[in-house]
mmCIF file of C-alpha atoms in Angstrom:
data_model
loop_
_atom_site.group_PDB
_atom_site.id
_atom_site.type_symbol
_atom_site.label_atom_id
_atom_site.label_comp_id
_atom_site.label_asym_id
_atom_site.label_seq_id
_atom_site.Cartn_x
_atom_site.Cartn_y
_atom_site.Cartn_z
ATOM 1 C CA MET A 1 119.899 140.069 136.947
ATOM 2 C CA ARG A 2 118.679 140.349 140.564
ATOM 3 C CA ALA A 3 115.732 138.444 139.652
ATOM 4 C CA ARG A 4 118.071 135.301 139.252
ATOM 5 C CA ARG A 5 119.888 136.070 142.307
ATOM 6 C CA ALA A 6 117.005 136.051 144.351
ATOM 7 C CA LEU A 7 115.815 132.863 142.897
ATOM 8 C CA GLN A 8 119.460 131.446 143.673
ATOM 9 C CA ILE A 9 118.786 131.952 147.163
ATOM 10 C CA VAL A 10 115.716 130.340 147.552
ATOM 11 C CA GLU A 11 117.223 127.546 145.756
ATOM 12 C CA GLN A 12 119.751 127.516 148.196
ATOM 13 C CA GLY A 13 116.752 127.842 151.140
ATOM 14 C CA GLY A 14 115.692 124.661 149.580
ATOM 15 C CA GLU A 15 119.184 123.222 149.312
ATOM 16 C CA VAL A 16 119.090 123.590 153.422
ATOM 17 C CA SER A 17 115.861 123.248 154.276
ATOM 18 C CA ALA A 18 116.284 118.974 152.040
ATOM 19 C CA GLN A 19 119.271 118.693 154.194
ATOM 20 C CA ARG A 20 118.281 119.678 157.665
ATOM 21 C CA LEU A 21 114.900 117.778 157.832
ATOM 22 C CA ARG A 22 117.081 114.696 157.068
ATOM 23 C CA ARG A 23 116.820 112.354 160.310
ATOM 24 C CA PRO A 24 120.163 110.836 161.505
ATOM 25 C CA LYS A 25 121.692 107.598 160.232
ATOM 26 C CA ARG A 26 121.656 106.609 163.642
ATOM 27 C CA CYS A 27 117.325 106.825 164.030
ATOM 28 C CA TRP A 28 117.852 104.898 161.064
ATOM 29 C CA ALA A 29 119.545 102.020 162.470
ATOM 30 C CA LEU A 30 117.193 102.071 165.800
ATOM 31 C CA ALA A 31 114.368 102.072 164.301
ATOM 32 C CA GLY A 32 116.375 98.915 162.142
ATOM 33 C CA LEU A 33 116.897 97.313 165.463
ATOM 34 C CA PHE A 34 113.528 97.154 167.085
ATOM 35 C CA VAL A 35 111.852 96.035 164.171
ATOM 36 C CA ALA A 36 114.922 93.028 163.638
ATOM 37 C CA LEU A 37 113.897 92.706 167.724
ATOM 38 C CA LEU A 38 110.043 91.772 166.667
ATOM 39 C CA ALA A 39 111.078 89.685 164.189
ATOM 40 C CA LEU A 40 113.179 87.585 166.294
ATOM 41 C CA LEU A 41 109.581 87.411 168.931
ATOM 42 C CA PRO A 42 109.409 83.391 168.079
ATOM 43 C CA TYR A 43 112.471 82.925 170.227
ATOM 44 C CA LEU A 44 111.426 84.320 173.171
ATOM 45 C CA GLU A 45 107.825 82.734 173.102
ATOM 46 C CA THR A 46 108.994 80.622 175.648
ATOM 47 C CA VAL A 47 110.299 83.578 177.860
ATOM 48 C CA PRO A 48 107.098 85.269 178.276
ATOM 49 C CA VAL A 49 108.830 88.449 180.693
ATOM 50 C CA LEU A 50 111.196 89.050 177.841
ATOM 51 C CA TYR A 51 108.973 88.589 175.361
ATOM 52 C CA TYR A 52 106.682 90.939 177.148
ATOM 53 C CA ALA A 53 109.134 93.429 177.979
ATOM 54 C CA VAL A 54 110.190 93.611 174.082
ATOM 55 C CA VAL A 55 106.567 94.123 172.732
ATOM 56 C CA PHE A 56 105.530 96.661 175.211
ATOM 57 C CA ILE A 57 108.646 98.340 176.206
ATOM 58 C CA GLY A 58 110.083 98.332 173.242
ATOM 59 C CA PRO A 59 107.308 100.839 171.573
ATOM 60 C CA LEU A 60 107.563 102.345 174.371
ATOM 61 C CA SER A 61 110.885 103.354 174.433
ATOM 62 C CA ILE A 62 111.396 104.276 170.475
ATOM 63 C CA ALA A 63 108.158 106.870 171.258
ATOM 64 C CA ILE A 64 109.982 108.280 173.992
ATOM 65 C CA ILE A 65 113.634 108.607 172.186
ATOM 66 C CA ALA A 66 111.439 109.606 169.096
ATOM 67 C CA ALA A 67 110.202 112.607 171.136
ATOM 68 C CA ARG A 68 113.225 114.100 172.572
ATOM 69 C CA THR A 69 115.170 114.175 169.420
ATOM 70 C CA LYS A 70 114.848 116.124 166.896
ATOM 71 C CA ARG A 71 111.854 116.014 164.462
ATOM 72 C CA GLY A 72 112.534 114.412 161.008
ATOM 73 C CA VAL A 73 110.737 115.274 157.699
ATOM 74 C CA LEU A 74 107.811 113.861 159.259
ATOM 75 C CA GLY A 75 106.176 115.320 161.846
ATOM 76 C CA ARG A 76 107.324 119.157 160.281
ATOM 77 C CA ILE A 77 105.566 118.878 156.897
ATOM 78 C CA LYS A 78 102.281 118.073 155.654
ATOM 79 C CA VAL A 79 102.109 114.151 155.135
ATOM 80 C CA SER A 80 100.420 113.961 151.141
ATOM 81 C CA GLY A 81 98.395 110.967 150.211
ATOM 82 C CA TRP A 82 101.329 109.305 148.349
ATOM 83 C CA MET A 83 103.687 109.667 151.696
ATOM 84 C CA VAL A 84 101.085 107.450 153.609
ATOM 85 C CA LEU A 85 100.725 105.007 150.603
ATOM 86 C CA GLN A 86 104.783 105.108 150.624
ATOM 87 C CA LEU A 87 104.448 104.099 154.733
ATOM 88 C CA LEU A 88 102.022 101.548 154.228
ATOM 89 C CA ILE A 89 103.597 99.594 151.636
ATOM 90 C CA PHE A 90 106.655 100.218 154.008
ATOM 91 C CA ALA A 91 104.892 98.459 156.713
ATOM 92 C CA LEU A 92 103.261 96.220 154.261
ATOM 93 C CA ILE A 93 106.538 94.605 153.349
ATOM 94 C CA ALA A 94 108.143 94.767 157.359
ATOM 95 C CA GLY A 95 104.953 93.382 158.221
ATOM 96 C CA GLY A 96 104.373 90.738 155.244
ATOM 97 C CA LEU A 97 108.382 89.338 156.220
ATOM 98 C CA GLY A 98 107.969 89.333 159.874
ATOM 99 C CA GLY A 99 104.864 87.718 159.920
ATOM 100 C CA ALA A 100 105.956 85.052 157.059
ATOM 101 C CA SER A 101 109.233 84.462 159.178
ATOM 102 C CA HIS A 102 107.556 83.637 162.332
ATOM 103 C CA TRP A 103 104.694 81.109 160.314
ATOM 104 C CA VAL A 104 107.304 79.179 158.633
ATOM 105 C CA TYR A 105 109.779 78.813 162.124
ATOM 106 C CA ILE A 106 106.329 77.663 163.238
ATOM 107 C CA GLN A 107 105.251 75.423 160.690
ATOM 108 C CA GLN A 108 108.593 73.908 159.923
ATOM 109 C CA GLY A 109 110.552 74.675 162.872
ATOM 110 C CA TRP A 110 113.419 75.934 161.372
ATOM 111 C CA TRP A 111 115.498 78.188 163.930
ATOM 112 C CA TRP A 112 117.894 80.151 161.450
ATOM 113 C CA VAL A 113 114.047 81.897 159.764
ATOM 114 C CA PRO A 114 114.047 84.453 162.458
ATOM 115 C CA LEU A 115 117.389 85.377 162.185
ATOM 116 C CA VAL A 116 117.396 85.707 158.802
ATOM 117 C CA ALA A 117 113.990 87.320 158.885
ATOM 118 C CA ALA A 118 115.885 89.873 161.940
ATOM 119 C CA ILE A 119 118.699 90.724 159.393
ATOM 120 C CA LEU A 120 116.815 91.097 155.793
ATOM 121 C CA LEU A 121 114.475 93.775 157.940
ATOM 122 C CA PHE A 122 117.177 95.592 159.191
ATOM 123 C CA THR A 123 118.854 96.029 156.261
ATOM 124 C CA PHE A 124 115.147 97.229 154.213
ATOM 125 C CA THR A 125 114.496 99.577 157.583
ATOM 126 C CA PHE A 126 117.782 101.213 157.749
ATOM 127 C CA PHE A 127 118.354 101.272 153.718
ATOM 128 C CA ALA A 128 114.671 102.066 153.016
ATOM 129 C CA GLY A 129 113.698 104.407 156.050
ATOM 130 C CA MET A 130 116.795 106.467 154.711
ATOM 131 C CA LEU A 131 115.572 106.430 151.309
ATOM 132 C CA LEU A 132 111.677 107.359 152.123
ATOM 133 C CA ASP A 133 113.505 110.415 154.761
ATOM 134 C CA ARG A 134 115.878 112.034 151.996
ATOM 135 C CA LEU A 135 113.070 111.533 149.314
ATOM 136 C CA TRP A 136 110.364 113.203 151.179
ATOM 137 C CA ALA A 137 113.181 116.178 152.073
ATOM 138 C CA ARG A 138 113.770 116.875 148.642
ATOM 139 C CA ARG A 139 110.442 116.747 147.452
ATOM 140 C CA VAL A 140 108.906 119.212 150.173
ATOM 141 C CA SER A 141 112.675 121.318 150.031
ATOM 142 C CA ARG A 142 112.245 121.892 146.163
ATOM 143 C CA VAL A 143 111.397 125.096 144.877
ATOM 144 C CA GLY A 144 107.676 126.167 144.540
ATOM 145 C CA ALA A 145 106.650 122.735 145.136
ATOM 146 C CA MET B 1 96.193 131.851 126.455
ATOM 147 C CA ARG B 2 97.970 133.407 129.604
ATOM 148 C CA GLY B 3 96.230 135.113 132.491
ATOM 149 C CA THR B 4 97.659 137.747 134.481
ATOM 150 C CA PRO B 5 101.449 137.856 135.105
ATOM 151 C CA PRO B 6 102.546 137.533 138.664
ATOM 152 C CA LYS B 7 103.953 140.201 140.025
ATOM 153 C CA LEU B 8 107.022 140.608 142.553
ATOM 154 C CA ASP B 9 105.870 141.070 146.164
ATOM 155 C CA ALA B 10 107.599 144.210 147.417
ATOM 156 C CA MET B 11 107.036 143.228 151.302
ATOM 157 C CA ILE B 12 109.285 139.097 150.392
ATOM 158 C CA HIS B 13 111.256 141.336 148.096
ATOM 159 C CA PRO B 14 113.870 142.350 150.336
ATOM 160 C CA ILE B 15 116.559 139.224 150.422
ATOM 161 C CA PRO B 16 116.347 138.226 154.324
ATOM 162 C CA ARG B 17 112.550 137.872 154.004
ATOM 163 C CA LEU B 18 112.840 135.797 151.045
ATOM 164 C CA ARG B 19 114.960 133.629 152.539
ATOM 165 C CA ILE B 20 113.300 133.292 155.770
ATOM 166 C CA CYS B 21 109.544 132.645 153.223
ATOM 167 C CA ALA B 22 112.084 130.008 151.589
ATOM 168 C CA LEU B 23 113.306 127.759 155.147
ATOM 169 C CA LEU B 24 109.454 128.009 156.275
ATOM 170 C CA GLU B 25 108.017 127.179 152.675
ATOM 171 C CA PRO B 26 108.269 123.276 152.824
ATOM 172 C CA VAL B 27 107.478 122.897 156.995
ATOM 173 C CA LEU B 28 104.926 123.449 158.655
ATOM 174 C CA GLU B 29 106.380 125.650 161.280
ATOM 175 C CA GLU B 30 109.790 126.079 162.722
ATOM 176 C CA GLU B 31 110.959 127.253 165.802
ATOM 177 C CA PHE B 32 112.340 130.849 166.204
ATOM 178 C CA GLY B 33 116.079 129.713 167.060
ATOM 179 C CA THR B 34 116.712 127.003 163.764
ATOM 180 C CA VAL B 35 115.686 129.961 161.571
ATOM 181 C CA ARG B 36 118.301 132.302 163.261
ATOM 182 C CA ASP B 37 120.845 129.806 162.854
ATOM 183 C CA LEU B 38 120.634 128.817 159.367
ATOM 184 C CA LEU B 39 120.090 132.334 158.380
ATOM 185 C CA GLN B 40 123.188 133.346 160.285
ATOM 186 C CA ILE B 41 121.584 136.484 161.605
ATOM 187 C CA SER B 42 121.131 138.270 165.019
ATOM 188 C CA ASP B 43 117.636 137.475 167.349
ATOM 189 C CA SER B 44 116.970 141.630 166.806
ATOM 190 C CA ALA B 45 117.295 141.613 163.025
ATOM 191 C CA LEU B 46 115.655 137.458 163.041
ATOM 192 C CA SER B 47 112.051 138.940 164.893
ATOM 193 C CA LYS B 48 112.831 142.236 162.780
ATOM 194 C CA GLN B 49 111.811 140.712 159.580
ATOM 195 C CA LEU B 50 109.725 138.482 161.450
ATOM 196 C CA ALA B 51 107.581 141.680 162.092
ATOM 197 C CA ALA B 52 107.135 142.951 159.089
ATOM 198 C CA LEU B 53 106.348 139.597 157.931
ATOM 199 C CA THR B 54 103.942 139.154 160.717
ATOM 200 C CA ASP B 55 102.050 142.312 159.534
ATOM 201 C CA ALA B 56 101.530 142.172 156.264
ATOM 202 C CA GLY B 57 99.846 138.490 157.279
ATOM 203 C CA TYR B 58 102.580 136.590 156.175
ATOM 204 C CA VAL B 59 103.738 134.210 158.665
ATOM 205 C CA ALA B 60 101.914 133.415 161.961
ATOM 206 C CA GLN B 61 103.898 133.205 165.083
ATOM 207 C CA ARG B 62 103.242 131.178 168.723
ATOM 208 C CA ARG B 63 104.619 130.493 171.817
ATOM 209 C CA ALA B 64 105.195 126.547 173.136
ATOM 210 C CA PRO B 65 106.789 124.454 175.033
ATOM 211 C CA ARG B 66 109.845 121.948 173.585
ATOM 212 C CA ALA B 67 112.173 120.414 176.176
ATOM 213 C CA GLY B 68 110.772 122.294 179.018
ATOM 214 C CA LYS B 69 110.867 125.169 177.760
ATOM 215 C CA SER B 70 109.556 127.996 176.263
ATOM 216 C CA ARG B 71 109.625 128.577 172.865
ATOM 217 C CA VAL B 72 108.671 130.894 169.380
ATOM 218 C CA TRP B 73 106.980 128.793 166.990
ATOM 219 C CA VAL B 74 107.192 130.549 163.169
ATOM 220 C CA LYS B 75 104.712 129.257 160.332
ATOM 221 C CA LEU B 76 104.002 130.568 156.930
ATOM 222 C CA THR B 77 100.571 131.320 156.649
ATOM 223 C CA ALA B 78 97.948 130.417 153.835
ATOM 224 C CA GLN B 79 98.496 134.054 152.786
ATOM 225 C CA GLY B 80 102.095 134.246 153.389
ATOM 226 C CA ARG B 81 102.208 130.498 151.155
ATOM 227 C CA ARG B 82 100.076 132.220 147.958
ATOM 228 C CA ALA B 83 102.366 135.621 148.322
ATOM 229 C CA PHE B 84 105.603 133.729 148.200
ATOM 230 C CA ARG B 85 104.782 131.108 145.515
ATOM 231 C CA GLU B 86 103.654 134.060 143.243
ATOM 232 C CA HIS B 87 106.952 135.901 143.995
ATOM 233 C CA LEU B 88 108.913 133.096 142.761
ATOM 234 C CA ALA B 89 106.387 132.619 139.802
ATOM 235 C CA ALA B 90 107.178 136.280 139.220
ATOM 236 C CA LEU B 91 110.988 136.030 139.885
ATOM 237 C CA SER B 92 111.111 133.021 137.772
ATOM 238 C CA ALA B 93 108.917 135.265 134.697
ATOM 239 C CA LEU B 94 111.476 138.268 135.037
ATOM 240 C CA ALA B 95 114.887 135.993 134.843
ATOM 241 C CA GLU B 96 113.853 134.014 131.772
ATOM 242 C CA PRO B 97 114.040 136.260 129.490
ATOM 243 C CA SER B 98 117.667 137.174 130.817
ATOM 244 C CA GLU B 99 118.676 133.314 129.822
ATOM 245 C CA ASP B 100 117.799 134.139 125.480
ATOM 246 C CA SER B 101 119.489 137.360 126.009
ATOM 247 C CA ALA B 102 123.183 135.315 127.937
#
């Protein structure tokens, strides 16, 4: 049946898109490292040069690397409301965790809190980022979505 | 109550054009070279199919730099997206009865 064959071809195209729209793992590792570095900022407060280097040069480096690498699913698709919501939740969790660790470190003086927060944030960014990326790529590539 | 059944679109129906539309549908736009590589066809074959789709108003092309080089970017127009979805709906409607008889 030609109609079924044509539909199969379209579905194959969707599968190809779902694969090609995903960012490589190293991008999420890089994003995770950056977020983890932000969580370690409390340690750097006594060294202003390093502190401002992380705060200003870090995002700049990420932006330059992102601009030079292949675009992922974000930037190539029309971002829907629920995607923005997911991104906001992602940012809120990361920001909340980072902020809480900073606060506890200052209030309680527990030196290990930013370190634990950094590890948690790296893991969260790496896995949640990959999951979101994969989810969005699959969703937009769905035939007739 | 059912509306008018979707019709097959003769412009999209040829397999190479169907594949082009399927690749362009999820994205805002795609680079000519990427489409060519994914479809594994020559520049001229892709240009020919894109020209037909562009003439029908289904595809738009523009030139823009990327990594210092001028490249052609291709995208499905709103009309093209609509036509592609209607074509898919028509294909699905055609495929459905055959499943019963299979």
